[in-house]
């Protein structure tokens, strides 16, 4: 406990023990020891007996003086460090040199840690001593740890790794949230809110203004993205940069070539739309990548691969298609649309680019513009035509039935092209948002076979299940249940456990609306096999309990239709709005 005192010429317990062992008059020896090692203030000696009279132990007095002096010294260290003296760090280094032998003394340790914290460059020998001692490493401040980490990537990796795992677990938990809603989904939190998350704040603090540590974290994220293909690492890459931007850490923001691009894109994500002005800015950044600097495309592609960026780009694309229809214009005539496709293509190609280390924008398939998007527009026109036909007086109606097949180009492109597939999936979400049952029944079967099984990915299924809550009353018909479950979800639930989970999430929310006979069949089909994960089993058990509870207390039959049933459902506007 008192290790290091002899090095400084200060007596400790061992010295007192030796003195008492060898002396003939113990009381005199104790007095002598107190005189030599007490507070060297002549006027104090005559005052101490007064404390004895008040029954105050000498230990208590010395401890209170010690605590007071320690606080004053720590304040003085901070004042020196924050001052303007040219030799301020020399003073602190001298103090460190004198006090460091006592670093293992709990009472003195805070002073030494305070000195270390305020030194911009701790002597290497001291850093190594701190790093080699687990207890010292644990209690030293993040400012000291940064100096240790910047030359010890493996140690920094050990510190960062649990945070990165925690981040992925949190993102995946959000996708499987039991709260199904179109208003509160995975993409609802604003960028600034997301940056207040525990992991982003901790990483930001660990990096501070240290460019070397920032580069290390980016390297970890690239490596993990390559190893796992998990796009949430791309989100963290963008969030980290913008978190440092929020704190005005110019030392890092000024050297990250993606900073201004990310800042502009972040504003688009906040609005969930890329307007014409920002589109021109983003295009300027992409066009401005100079020869010899192509490597920046790897980072830009990773930022565009962030699901929040991708969500914004595809929502803007769907909105753009609607505007083109109202103007009777073609996709190839819209520069804004072509830029959105270019950015989607760059984002979707992030993994391939970083893996191959060939930093070149992927060539966009022009047929997406000339054939696939017109096919999407023809599906929209079919829908408009049928809707107008239904509103005509009976004598003017033709025998037009709602089309059930899709243009071959649409089906082929969502199977073969990832950008086309992403747009196709978001168009399905768009029609679900409009509560368009006919179009949904027409499109869902085509999603069984999509590029890289994107329709069975967690992000799309999370959004689709939330959007389907708008059509909850339609689940009372066998036709709609068949379209959603038999023709889409159940085609892959047995081979993809995530689909099984999303089915159960949806049913836990809508079970009272689903046709009773169909619900019985679904319960048999969705019963988890023994090898299923606990989360699937728990969801199934919860659903079973809900069904049994509703059998015991069935909902009361409505005597008369409520007012809102006589009203037509209000279509949700297709234009995304920014939550306030």
XYZ file of C-alpha atoms in Angstrom:
580
model
C 0.000 0.000 0.000
C 2.883 2.385 0.771
C 5.175 1.098 -1.972
C 7.444 3.806 -3.324
C 7.820 5.927 -0.174
C 11.398 4.763 0.617
C 12.458 5.739 -2.932
C 11.497 9.305 -2.047
C 13.261 9.180 1.331
C 9.990 9.030 3.263
C 9.592 6.550 6.115
C 6.843 3.958 5.954
C 5.367 1.293 8.244
C 8.367 -0.980 7.835
C 10.681 1.774 9.114
C 8.490 2.323 12.199
C 8.430 -1.423 12.858
C 12.223 -1.567 12.683
C 12.577 1.491 14.963
C 10.281 -0.010 17.592
C 12.019 -3.389 17.383
C 15.470 -1.919 18.032
C 14.681 0.900 20.543
C 14.816 0.791 24.353
C 12.222 3.541 24.931
C 9.229 2.973 22.584
C 7.284 6.118 23.601
C 10.239 8.389 22.874
C 10.783 6.569 19.548
C 7.149 7.149 18.579
C 7.385 10.852 19.470
C 10.571 11.129 17.420
C 8.932 9.352 14.443
C 5.922 11.697 14.613
C 8.165 14.765 14.760
C 10.184 13.665 11.727
C 7.265 12.529 9.581
C 4.426 14.824 10.650
C 3.482 18.153 9.072
C 6.595 20.328 9.276
C 4.898 23.448 10.583
C 6.348 24.736 13.901
C 3.134 26.499 15.008
C 1.150 23.295 14.501
C 2.961 21.360 17.258
C 1.475 23.489 20.045
C -2.025 23.269 18.507
C -2.195 19.481 18.236
C -2.845 18.876 21.976
C -6.118 20.873 21.591
C -7.310 18.260 19.094
C -6.412 15.566 21.625
C -8.597 17.318 24.188
C -11.511 17.253 21.733
C -11.016 13.545 21.157
C -10.053 13.984 17.490
C -7.658 11.205 16.448
C -4.415 12.366 14.801
C -5.183 10.074 11.847
C -8.482 11.867 11.186
C -6.738 15.278 11.326
C -3.878 14.245 9.040
C -6.304 12.583 6.621
C -8.443 15.730 6.313
C -5.324 17.883 5.713
C -4.078 15.352 3.168
C -7.415 15.314 1.298
C -7.503 19.112 1.198
C -3.915 19.347 -0.095
C -4.589 16.676 -2.698
C -7.603 18.607 -4.072
C -5.557 21.833 -4.161
C -2.695 20.097 -5.973
C -5.033 18.533 -8.566
C -6.602 21.939 -9.202
C -3.126 23.445 -9.535
C -2.132 20.765 -12.090
C -5.200 21.615 -14.199
C -4.466 25.367 -13.899
C -0.836 24.902 -14.996
C -1.898 22.725 -17.962
C -4.532 25.227 -19.105
C -2.166 28.194 -18.685
C -0.045 29.868 -21.317
C 3.432 29.319 -19.803
C 5.852 27.887 -22.329
C 7.393 25.633 -19.697
C 4.068 24.393 -18.301
C 4.548 20.846 -19.585
C 8.137 20.753 -18.262
C 6.746 21.558 -14.788
C 4.187 18.759 -15.101
C 6.821 16.284 -16.283
C 9.014 17.165 -13.288
C 6.061 16.614 -10.953
C 5.332 13.304 -12.698
C 8.931 12.186 -12.303
C 8.878 12.961 -8.554
C 5.494 11.434 -7.831
C 5.392 8.406 -10.168
C 7.056 5.988 -7.668
C 3.867 6.412 -5.559
C 1.507 5.547 -8.432
C 0.329 2.360 -6.680
C -0.691 4.287 -3.535
C -4.501 4.722 -3.769
C -4.390 8.094 -1.972
C -1.704 9.605 -4.257
C -2.741 7.877 -7.494
C -5.433 10.468 -8.487
C -2.776 13.236 -8.550
C -0.494 11.206 -10.827
C -3.426 10.335 -13.102
C -4.319 14.032 -13.256
C -0.759 14.903 -14.349
C -0.754 12.130 -16.992
C -4.138 13.288 -18.298
C -2.865 16.835 -18.897
C 0.357 15.880 -20.659
C -0.081 15.978 -24.454
C 2.869 13.607 -24.757
C 3.470 11.310 -21.793
C 7.084 10.018 -21.620
C 7.169 6.634 -23.372
C 8.667 4.851 -20.361
C 5.715 5.924 -18.176
C 3.193 4.933 -20.890
C 4.727 1.454 -21.045
C 4.530 1.115 -17.262
C 0.847 2.085 -17.282
C 0.091 -0.269 -20.174
C 1.906 -3.195 -18.499
C -0.097 -2.836 -15.274
C -3.768 -3.834 -15.698
C -4.919 -1.868 -12.656
C -3.163 1.337 -13.735
C -4.403 0.951 -17.326
C -7.952 0.526 -16.056
C -7.951 3.739 -13.979
C -6.047 6.031 -16.346
C -8.059 8.605 -18.303
C -9.096 8.239 -21.942
C -6.573 11.009 -22.832
C -3.741 8.732 -21.640
C -5.269 5.644 -23.224
C -5.386 7.401 -26.612
C -1.588 7.833 -26.430
C -1.237 4.119 -25.625
C -3.720 2.982 -28.308
C -2.232 4.948 -31.181
C 0.835 2.708 -31.118
C -0.987 -0.480 -30.076
C -3.609 -1.358 -32.661
C -4.314 -4.791 -31.127
C -5.046 -3.282 -27.699
C -7.266 -0.610 -29.273
C -9.030 -3.340 -31.239
C -9.757 -5.208 -27.993
C -11.349 -2.054 -26.567
C -13.408 -1.250 -29.689
C -14.545 -4.769 -30.581
C -17.242 -5.151 -27.858
C -18.693 -1.773 -28.853
C -18.936 -2.780 -32.519
C -20.652 -6.045 -31.539
C -23.073 -4.130 -29.306
C -23.888 -1.755 -32.186
C -24.791 -4.610 -34.551
C -26.900 -6.353 -31.873
C -28.833 -3.102 -31.277
C -29.474 -2.559 -34.996
C -30.664 -6.136 -35.510
C -32.874 -5.958 -32.426
C -34.512 -2.828 -33.880
C -35.337 -4.718 -37.093
C -37.095 -7.442 -35.087
C -38.879 -4.995 -32.791
C -42.290 -6.165 -31.567
C -43.640 -2.683 -32.342
C -45.063 -2.850 -35.885
C -45.882 0.578 -37.210
C -45.461 2.620 -40.343
C -44.846 5.737 -38.238
C -42.206 4.289 -35.897
C -39.918 2.014 -37.837
C -36.200 1.362 -38.245
C -35.739 4.543 -40.309
C -37.778 6.881 -38.068
C -35.025 8.273 -35.771
C -33.349 11.372 -37.188
C -29.588 11.204 -37.916
C -28.849 13.465 -34.937
C -30.888 11.231 -32.598
C -29.064 8.135 -33.843
C -25.720 9.807 -33.145
C -26.674 10.079 -29.480
C -26.528 6.281 -29.216
C -24.204 4.852 -26.560
C -21.782 3.190 -28.990
C -21.332 6.240 -31.256
C -20.769 8.528 -28.247
C -18.232 6.130 -26.688
C -16.294 5.691 -29.937
C -16.296 9.458 -30.509
C -14.880 9.977 -27.012
C -12.253 7.247 -27.493
C -11.068 8.843 -30.754
C -11.074 12.433 -29.477
C -9.107 14.474 -32.035
C -6.710 11.668 -32.863
C -6.615 11.070 -36.639
C -4.624 7.853 -36.206
C -7.305 6.303 -33.962
C -10.068 7.459 -36.341
C -8.270 5.759 -39.240
C -7.934 2.586 -37.154
C -11.692 2.501 -36.431
C -12.447 3.013 -40.152
C -10.095 0.141 -40.961
C -11.872 -2.097 -38.412
C -15.238 -1.180 -39.989
C -14.019 -1.924 -43.532
C -12.565 -5.269 -42.426
C -15.755 -6.290 -40.599
C -17.921 -5.165 -43.529
C -15.811 -7.308 -45.865
C -15.922 -10.282 -43.492
C -19.664 -10.185 -42.757
C -21.280 -8.104 -45.547
C -23.267 -6.492 -42.716
C -24.404 -3.064 -43.962
C -24.829 -1.688 -40.416
C -21.043 -1.184 -40.336
C -21.564 1.307 -43.193
C -24.106 3.176 -41.043
C -21.604 3.389 -38.195
C -18.902 4.700 -40.558
C -21.192 7.600 -41.561
C -22.509 8.205 -38.013
C -19.002 8.388 -36.575
C -17.862 11.017 -39.071
C -20.999 13.117 -38.524
C -20.695 12.766 -34.736
C -17.199 14.289 -34.976
C -18.684 16.950 -37.285
C -21.298 17.800 -34.607
C -18.449 18.342 -32.124
C -16.488 20.505 -34.608
C -13.465 18.183 -34.533
C -11.816 19.908 -37.492
C -8.568 17.952 -36.957
C -10.403 14.870 -38.326
C -13.203 16.334 -40.476
C -10.737 18.416 -42.503
C -8.665 15.349 -43.454
C -11.557 12.934 -44.209
C -12.228 13.452 -47.939
C -15.808 12.192 -47.449
C -16.726 14.886 -44.901
C -18.563 17.377 -47.146
C -20.285 14.604 -49.127
C -21.470 12.974 -45.862
C -22.624 16.309 -44.484
C -24.750 16.965 -47.577
C -26.105 13.403 -47.636
C -26.881 13.621 -43.913
C -29.149 16.610 -44.606
C -30.950 14.562 -47.299
C -31.396 11.634 -44.886
C -32.861 14.041 -42.315
C -35.456 15.169 -44.915
C -35.817 11.636 -46.374
C -35.495 13.250 -49.806
C -32.740 14.411 -52.171
C -33.825 17.802 -53.538
C -32.460 19.310 -56.765
C -30.002 21.673 -55.006
C -28.442 18.936 -52.871
C -28.452 16.560 -55.844
C -26.198 19.042 -57.698
C -23.891 19.287 -54.666
C -23.611 15.503 -54.361
C -22.943 15.185 -58.089
C -20.213 17.824 -57.780
C -18.454 15.733 -55.112
C -18.643 12.556 -57.238
C -17.478 14.331 -60.394
C -14.692 16.020 -58.408
C -12.838 12.794 -57.538
C -9.453 13.480 -59.138
C -7.183 11.046 -60.898
C -4.934 9.368 -58.372
C -7.507 9.880 -55.568
C -9.934 7.163 -56.706
C -9.492 5.316 -53.404
C -11.932 7.794 -51.855
C -14.640 6.057 -53.910
C -14.286 3.079 -51.552
C -15.287 5.233 -48.580
C -17.980 7.105 -50.534
C -19.483 3.789 -51.634
C -19.508 2.587 -48.014
C -21.320 5.776 -46.932
C -23.866 5.271 -49.745
C -24.274 1.630 -48.741
C -25.591 2.763 -45.336
C -29.253 1.562 -45.256
C -30.360 5.055 -44.145
C -28.721 6.595 -47.227
C -30.096 3.858 -49.465
C -33.606 4.333 -48.000
C -33.451 8.061 -48.806
C -32.163 7.491 -52.348
C -34.832 4.906 -53.225
C -37.681 6.932 -51.674
C -36.491 9.882 -53.786
C -36.365 7.626 -56.876
C -39.980 6.446 -56.395
C -41.104 10.051 -55.900
C -39.175 11.057 -59.020
C -40.937 8.344 -61.065
C -44.324 9.687 -59.946
C -43.355 13.226 -60.971
C -42.213 11.972 -64.398
C -45.579 10.264 -64.876
C -47.493 13.438 -64.051
C -45.288 15.335 -66.543
C -45.594 12.534 -69.145
C -41.786 12.397 -69.296
C -39.425 9.432 -69.585
C -36.805 8.378 -66.983
C -33.871 8.983 -69.340
C -34.848 12.675 -69.533
C -34.385 13.280 -65.787
C -30.809 14.191 -64.664
C -31.893 13.995 -60.994
C -33.161 10.445 -61.464
C -29.959 9.417 -63.266
C -27.878 10.799 -60.370
C -29.992 8.872 -57.809
C -29.398 5.667 -59.799
C -25.673 6.456 -60.023
C -25.437 6.853 -56.233
C -27.528 3.722 -55.608
C -25.262 1.812 -57.956
C -22.126 3.087 -56.171
C -23.576 2.179 -52.753
C -24.748 -1.263 -53.839
C -21.278 -1.960 -55.250
C -19.443 -1.037 -52.024
C -18.558 -4.576 -50.964
C -17.239 -5.553 -54.417
C -15.172 -2.369 -54.667
C -13.535 -2.712 -51.237
C -12.995 -6.434 -51.755
C -11.389 -6.095 -55.204
C -9.575 -2.826 -54.334
C -10.525 -1.625 -57.830
C -11.721 1.913 -57.112
C -13.865 2.691 -60.114
C -17.546 3.613 -60.257
C -19.567 0.560 -61.314
C -20.984 0.849 -64.821
C -24.710 1.440 -64.611
C -26.927 -0.842 -66.706
C -28.661 1.642 -69.012
C -31.531 -0.788 -69.538
C -32.574 -0.098 -65.942
C -33.404 3.410 -67.218
C -34.687 2.508 -70.690
C -36.562 -0.736 -69.912
C -37.024 -1.456 -66.195
C -38.253 1.969 -65.034
C -40.721 2.269 -67.971
C -42.023 -1.185 -66.895
C -42.561 0.187 -63.359
C -44.346 3.187 -64.861
C -46.587 0.900 -66.918
C -47.621 -0.898 -63.682
C -48.513 2.499 -62.161
C -50.504 3.403 -65.310
C -52.398 0.072 -65.140
C -53.337 0.984 -61.602
C -54.502 4.505 -62.485
C -56.503 3.175 -65.453
C -58.315 0.595 -63.311
C -59.039 3.180 -60.570
C -60.482 5.681 -63.085
C -62.522 2.865 -64.736
C -64.092 1.994 -61.363
C -65.240 5.595 -60.903
C -67.014 5.808 -64.281
C -70.823 5.629 -64.463
C -71.944 2.028 -65.091
C -73.034 2.721 -68.683
C -69.509 3.957 -69.569
C -67.628 1.084 -67.912
C -65.836 -1.503 -70.010
C -65.231 -5.096 -68.964
C -61.740 -4.148 -67.725
C -60.431 -6.443 -65.012
C -57.437 -5.722 -62.795
C -54.284 -7.177 -64.425
C -52.741 -10.109 -62.563
C -49.551 -10.581 -64.552
C -46.504 -8.295 -64.620
C -44.327 -7.068 -67.494
C -41.608 -9.672 -68.110
C -38.980 -6.893 -67.944
C -40.006 -6.032 -64.373
C -39.714 -9.617 -63.123
C -36.434 -10.228 -64.931
C -34.735 -7.062 -63.678
C -35.648 -7.515 -60.022
C -34.014 -10.957 -60.312
C -30.876 -9.852 -62.169
C -30.079 -6.272 -61.143
C -29.622 -5.120 -57.546
C -30.505 -1.444 -58.142
C -33.659 -2.438 -60.056
C -34.520 -4.884 -57.285
C -34.170 -2.192 -54.593
C -36.466 0.138 -56.562
C -38.965 -2.695 -57.131
C -39.082 -3.491 -53.407
C -39.643 0.143 -52.468
C -42.392 0.429 -55.063
C -44.134 -2.474 -53.274
C -43.807 -0.539 -49.983
C -45.170 2.558 -51.740
C -48.348 0.780 -52.863
C -48.767 -0.820 -49.436
C -48.569 2.684 -47.945
C -51.384 3.684 -50.297
C -53.412 0.665 -49.049
C -53.582 -0.580 -52.650
C -54.654 -4.187 -52.132
C -55.001 -5.079 -55.838
C -51.507 -3.887 -56.780
C -50.026 -5.619 -53.727
C -51.658 -8.952 -54.622
C -50.318 -8.548 -58.155
C -46.736 -7.743 -57.098
C -46.021 -9.898 -54.018
C -45.640 -13.232 -55.889
C -42.897 -11.676 -58.059
C -40.790 -11.059 -54.930
C -40.213 -14.774 -54.319
C -37.314 -14.628 -56.752
C -35.275 -11.437 -56.373
C -31.605 -10.465 -56.716
C -29.634 -12.101 -53.903
C -32.972 -12.817 -52.120
C -33.207 -9.123 -51.193
C -36.985 -9.412 -50.630
C -36.280 -11.791 -47.735
C -33.742 -9.444 -46.104
C -34.518 -8.091 -42.651
C -34.721 -4.430 -43.653
C -37.358 -5.000 -46.352
C -39.379 -7.451 -44.235
C -39.253 -5.052 -41.272
C -40.686 -2.277 -43.467
C -43.205 -4.514 -45.252
C -44.663 -5.926 -42.012
C -45.042 -2.350 -40.697
C -46.727 -1.213 -43.936
C -49.092 -4.214 -43.934
C -50.611 -2.962 -40.671
C -52.338 -0.320 -42.847
C -54.205 -3.140 -44.601
C -55.100 -5.046 -41.424
C -58.791 -5.383 -42.342
C -57.870 -7.089 -45.637
C -56.457 -10.066 -43.684
C -60.068 -11.098 -43.084
C -60.201 -12.390 -46.676
C -58.595 -15.621 -47.827
C -57.501 -13.989 -51.096
C -55.306 -11.406 -49.342
C -53.919 -13.895 -46.795
C -52.971 -16.204 -49.656
C -51.171 -13.365 -51.473
C -49.166 -12.325 -48.408
C -48.412 -15.705 -46.871
C -48.773 -18.559 -49.416
C -47.546 -16.573 -52.420
C -44.703 -14.777 -50.652
C -43.662 -15.195 -47.002
C -44.263 -18.941 -46.645
C -42.262 -19.757 -49.753
C -39.011 -19.391 -47.791
C -39.783 -19.384 -44.046
C -38.579 -22.969 -43.550
C -35.142 -22.261 -45.035
C -34.779 -18.699 -43.697
C -35.332 -18.327 -39.975
C -35.494 -14.531 -40.201
C -38.579 -14.853 -42.457
C -40.141 -17.172 -39.857
C -39.555 -14.492 -37.208
C -41.037 -11.706 -39.335
C -44.153 -13.853 -40.062
C -44.655 -14.360 -36.337
C -44.040 -10.633 -35.626
C -46.766 -9.760 -38.139
C -49.241 -12.305 -36.746
C -48.609 -11.257 -33.146
C -49.751 -7.815 -34.234
C -52.629 -8.788 -36.556
C -53.881 -12.163 -35.272
C -57.357 -10.797 -34.432
C -57.804 -9.573 -38.018
C -56.738 -12.793 -39.773
C -59.467 -15.123 -41.034
C -59.940 -17.710 -38.248
C -59.774 -20.805 -40.478
C -56.633 -19.458 -42.164
C -55.087 -18.649 -38.786
C -55.436 -22.301 -37.700
C -53.581 -23.460 -40.796
C -50.884 -20.831 -40.259
C -50.329 -21.945 -36.651
C -49.699 -25.526 -37.809
C -47.389 -24.372 -40.611
C -45.408 -21.944 -38.460
C -44.876 -24.246 -35.472
C -41.109 -24.016 -34.851
C -39.021 -27.173 -35.346
C -36.777 -28.277 -32.458
C -33.650 -26.674 -33.951
C -35.289 -23.221 -34.082
C -33.774 -20.366 -32.094
C -35.254 -19.261 -28.774
C -36.512 -15.999 -30.304
C -38.693 -17.905 -32.828
C -40.021 -20.239 -30.128
C -40.806 -17.308 -27.828
C -42.696 -15.453 -30.577
C -44.699 -18.570 -31.420
C -45.549 -19.210 -27.734
C -46.611 -15.567 -27.329
C -48.868 -15.831 -30.392
C -50.378 -19.071 -29.090
C -51.138 -17.431 -25.721
C -52.751 -14.436 -27.436
C -54.979 -16.714 -29.526
C -56.042 -18.745 -26.486
C -56.807 -15.558 -24.552
C -58.936 -14.191 -27.395
C -60.902 -17.506 -27.546
C -61.742 -17.172 -23.850
C -62.869 -13.559 -24.228
C -63.933 -13.022 -27.855
C -64.419 -9.418 -28.937
C -68.012 -8.196 -28.576
C -69.914 -8.103 -31.893
C -70.587 -4.589 -33.104
C -74.289 -3.747 -33.104
C -73.964 -1.065 -35.736
C -71.065 -0.003 -37.937
C -69.037 2.755 -36.303
C -68.815 6.111 -38.050
C -65.311 5.617 -39.350
C -66.256 2.379 -41.110
C -68.568 4.247 -43.444
C -65.756 6.541 -44.542
C -63.282 5.674 -47.262
C -59.785 5.117 -45.878
C -57.633 8.181 -46.398
C -54.655 7.425 -48.623
C -51.320 8.051 -46.957
C -49.453 10.654 -49.013
C -46.664 9.122 -51.039
C -44.378 12.080 -50.374
C -42.240 11.265 -47.352
C -42.545 13.813 -44.593
C -39.946 14.718 -42.053
C -40.950 13.828 -38.491
C -40.815 16.853 -36.208
